[in-house]
Each structure stands twice: as structure tokens, then as C-alpha cells.
Short mmCIF file of C-alpha atoms in Angstrom, two decimals:
data_model
loop_
_atom_site.label_atom_id
_atom_site.label_comp_id
_atom_site.label_asym_id
_atom_site.label_seq_id
_atom_site.Cartn_x
_atom_site.Cartn_y
_atom_site.Cartn_z
CA MET A 259 0.29 -0.21 0.40
CA LEU A 260 1.53 4.00 -0.60
CA PRO A 261 2.00 5.25 2.34
CA GLU A 262 0.40 8.69 3.74
CA HIS A 263 3.39 10.38 3.66
CA HIS A 264 2.94 8.86 -0.57
CA ARG A 265 0.19 11.58 -0.80
CA LEU A 266 -1.36 14.93 -2.01
CA HIS A 267 -3.80 15.50 -0.05
CA ARG A 268 -3.65 19.12 -0.23
CA ARG A 269 -5.74 20.72 -3.38
CA ILE A 270 -3.72 23.53 -3.29
CA ASP A 271 -1.08 20.94 -4.53
CA PHE A 272 -3.90 18.93 -7.22
CA SER A 273 -4.06 22.23 -9.19
CA ARG A 274 -0.47 23.13 -9.64
CA THR A 275 0.87 19.99 -10.85
CA VAL A 276 -1.93 19.48 -13.19
CA ARG A 277 -1.60 23.29 -14.21
CA GLN A 278 1.82 23.41 -14.05
CA GLY A 279 3.09 20.37 -14.70
CA ARG A 280 4.00 18.61 -17.98
CA ARG A 281 1.32 15.56 -18.71
CA ILE A 282 1.42 12.47 -21.06
CA GLY A 283 -2.13 11.50 -22.07
CA ARG A 284 -2.30 7.09 -22.22
CA ARG A 285 -5.49 4.78 -22.96
CA ASP A 286 -7.19 4.47 -19.40
CA LEU A 287 -4.97 6.69 -17.93
CA VAL A 288 -4.07 10.95 -17.74
CA VAL A 289 -0.17 11.15 -15.28
CA HIS A 290 0.43 14.71 -14.75
CA LEU A 291 3.92 15.20 -13.20
CA LEU A 292 5.58 18.31 -11.61
CA LEU A 293 9.41 18.61 -10.19
CA HIS A 294 10.16 21.07 -7.50
CA ASP A 295 12.84 22.18 -9.23
CA ASP A 296 10.34 23.14 -11.55
CA GLN A 297 8.24 25.26 -10.29
CA ALA A 298 8.70 29.17 -9.60
CA ASN A 299 10.17 30.83 -6.69
CA GLY A 300 7.94 32.55 -4.60
CA SER A 301 5.75 29.31 -4.75
CA ASP A 302 4.37 29.13 -1.82
CA PRO A 303 6.43 25.43 -1.55
CA ALA A 304 4.67 22.07 -0.56
CA ILE A 305 6.03 20.77 3.08
CA ARG A 306 7.42 17.53 2.32
CA VAL A 307 7.80 14.71 4.56
CA GLY A 308 10.55 12.45 1.42
CA GLY A 309 10.01 11.19 -1.89
CA PRO A 310 7.24 11.44 -4.06
CA ARG A 311 4.04 12.37 -3.68
CA PHE A 312 1.01 10.79 -5.64
CA GLY A 313 -2.64 12.10 -5.56
CA LEU A 314 -5.00 10.71 -8.23
CA ILE A 315 -8.62 11.25 -9.61
CA VAL A 316 -10.66 9.15 -10.34
CA SER A 317 -14.36 10.89 -11.56
CA LYS A 318 -17.59 9.52 -11.41
CA ALA A 319 -16.80 8.70 -14.97
CA VAL A 320 -15.64 6.24 -14.04
CA GLY A 321 -18.44 4.29 -12.75
CA PRO A 322 -19.74 4.08 -9.60
CA ALA A 323 -18.41 4.10 -5.66
CA VAL A 324 -17.79 0.22 -5.70
CA VAL A 325 -15.68 0.53 -9.38
CA ARG A 326 -14.10 4.19 -8.60
CA HIS A 327 -12.34 3.46 -5.15
CA ARG A 328 -11.73 -0.11 -6.87
CA VAL A 329 -9.41 1.94 -9.66
CA ALA A 330 -7.99 3.33 -6.98
CA ARG A 331 -6.78 0.93 -4.80
CA ARG A 332 -5.06 -0.67 -7.85
CA LEU A 333 -3.83 3.12 -8.21
CA ARG A 334 -2.65 3.31 -4.67
CA HIS A 335 -0.87 -0.28 -5.05
CA ILE A 336 1.04 0.39 -8.72
CA CYS A 337 2.13 3.45 -7.30
CA ALA A 338 3.25 1.76 -4.03
CA CYS A 339 6.25 0.49 -7.24
CA PHE A 340 7.13 3.48 -8.55
CA VAL A 341 8.19 5.32 -5.10
CA ALA A 342 11.52 4.03 -4.57
CA GLU A 343 11.51 4.91 -8.77
CA LEU A 344 10.96 8.44 -8.96
CA PRO A 345 13.23 11.31 -7.39
CA ASP A 346 11.46 13.39 -3.93
CA GLY A 347 10.60 15.95 -5.75
CA ALA A 348 8.31 15.07 -7.92
CA ASP A 349 4.61 14.98 -7.57
CA ILE A 350 2.62 13.32 -9.45
CA VAL A 351 -0.71 13.60 -10.27
CA ILE A 352 -3.17 10.07 -12.02
CA ARG A 353 -6.44 11.06 -14.10
CA ALA A 354 -8.38 8.23 -14.06
CA LEU A 355 -10.77 7.36 -17.62
CA PRO A 356 -13.65 5.68 -18.38
CA GLY A 357 -11.05 3.31 -19.49
CA ALA A 358 -9.40 2.28 -16.56
CA ALA A 359 -12.83 0.56 -15.32
CA ASP A 360 -11.73 -2.07 -17.41
CA ALA A 361 -8.58 -2.19 -17.13
CA THR A 362 -6.18 -4.80 -16.10
CA SER A 363 -3.60 -4.13 -13.39
CA GLU A 364 -1.23 -4.79 -14.94
CA GLU A 365 -2.05 -2.86 -18.23
CA LEU A 366 -2.74 0.06 -15.78
CA HIS A 367 0.79 -0.47 -14.48
CA ARG A 368 2.13 -0.72 -18.05
CA GLN A 369 0.22 2.58 -18.29
CA LEU A 370 1.43 4.08 -15.77
CA GLN A 371 5.05 2.77 -16.59
CA ALA A 372 5.04 3.69 -19.76
CA GLY A 373 4.05 7.72 -19.13
CA LEU A 374 6.02 8.03 -16.55
CA ARG A 375 9.04 7.15 -18.72
CA LYS A 376 7.51 9.58 -21.32
CA LEU A 377 8.18 11.65 -18.52
CA GLY A 378 11.35 11.05 -18.19
CA MET A 379 11.43 9.71 -14.85
CA LEU A 380 12.17 6.21 -15.28
CA THR A 381 14.54 4.31 -17.52
CA PRO A 382 14.37 1.15 -19.02
CA GLU A 383 16.99 -0.44 -16.76
CA GLY A 384 15.80 0.77 -13.99
CA GLU A 385 11.71 -1.55 -14.54
CA ALA A 386 13.52 -4.39 -14.60
CA GLY A 387 12.04 -5.48 -10.36
CA ILE A 388 8.99 -3.69 -10.83
CA SER A 389 5.70 -7.26 -10.38
CA VAL A 390 2.18 -5.94 -9.73
CA SER A 391 0.95 -9.25 -8.71
CA GLY A 392 3.81 -10.11 -7.48
CA GLU A 393 5.38 -12.34 -10.54
CA SER A 394 8.80 -11.79 -11.26
#
């Protein structure tokens, strides 16, 4: 599971990441990334405990509450796999698209991995040990 200090909680952190960060779209996800080095001086700095922080946006377009919560649980678990691979100053917001409701965990993992790679946060050699289902 994703530890509490690796989660985005404040609305301003979500807004800043979505508006000022870079983004990449995948079939079932949109990944927004903001590195704290990218922020202009004078902006309200977030209190950092260490490590990257993740935020999830799973709207009603994804499905009813049970489906949305299932998608969010899967995404939190997948995000936990990437904590060690990402820089400490990274804020990542993942917006689930309606197709995420029918996607498997492996598909969501591959899409997030591809999005982070496109944004320059992952290298192919750093991804070898990541597994969602516990298989190697």
C-alpha cells in the first residue's frame, strides 16, 4: 500500500501539479508530473517529508462508487511500486479515464510506467524489478 506521506492531500497541490506540470495521456490514464525544481520562486512550497507524492483523480465518469474505489485501490498499489524509482521532489497526479474501470492491474501498471518513462522519470534498466502481481 502507498504510505500516507507519499500521498497528495491538499487541493492546491493537485491544482499546481495539473496546471503547472507536464502531462502525458495514455489509453486509460492521464499522468501529470511536477518537479519541485520546476516551480517558480515565491510559490507556496509544499511541506515535504521525503520521496515522491502521488494524487489520484477518479471521477464519476469511471463508474459507480464500487468501481471507482477499486480503480483507486489498484492505482495506489501500482504507485507504491514506483516510489523508489522516482525523485524526491516529484508530485504526480494520475487521472483515471473511463476505460480504467475495465483495465486490468497489469494494463494500468504498463500505462503508468510508459507515461512516467515518456516524462523522463524512468529508464528501461530501472524498471526490471517492478511487478504488480508478485510474479517475476
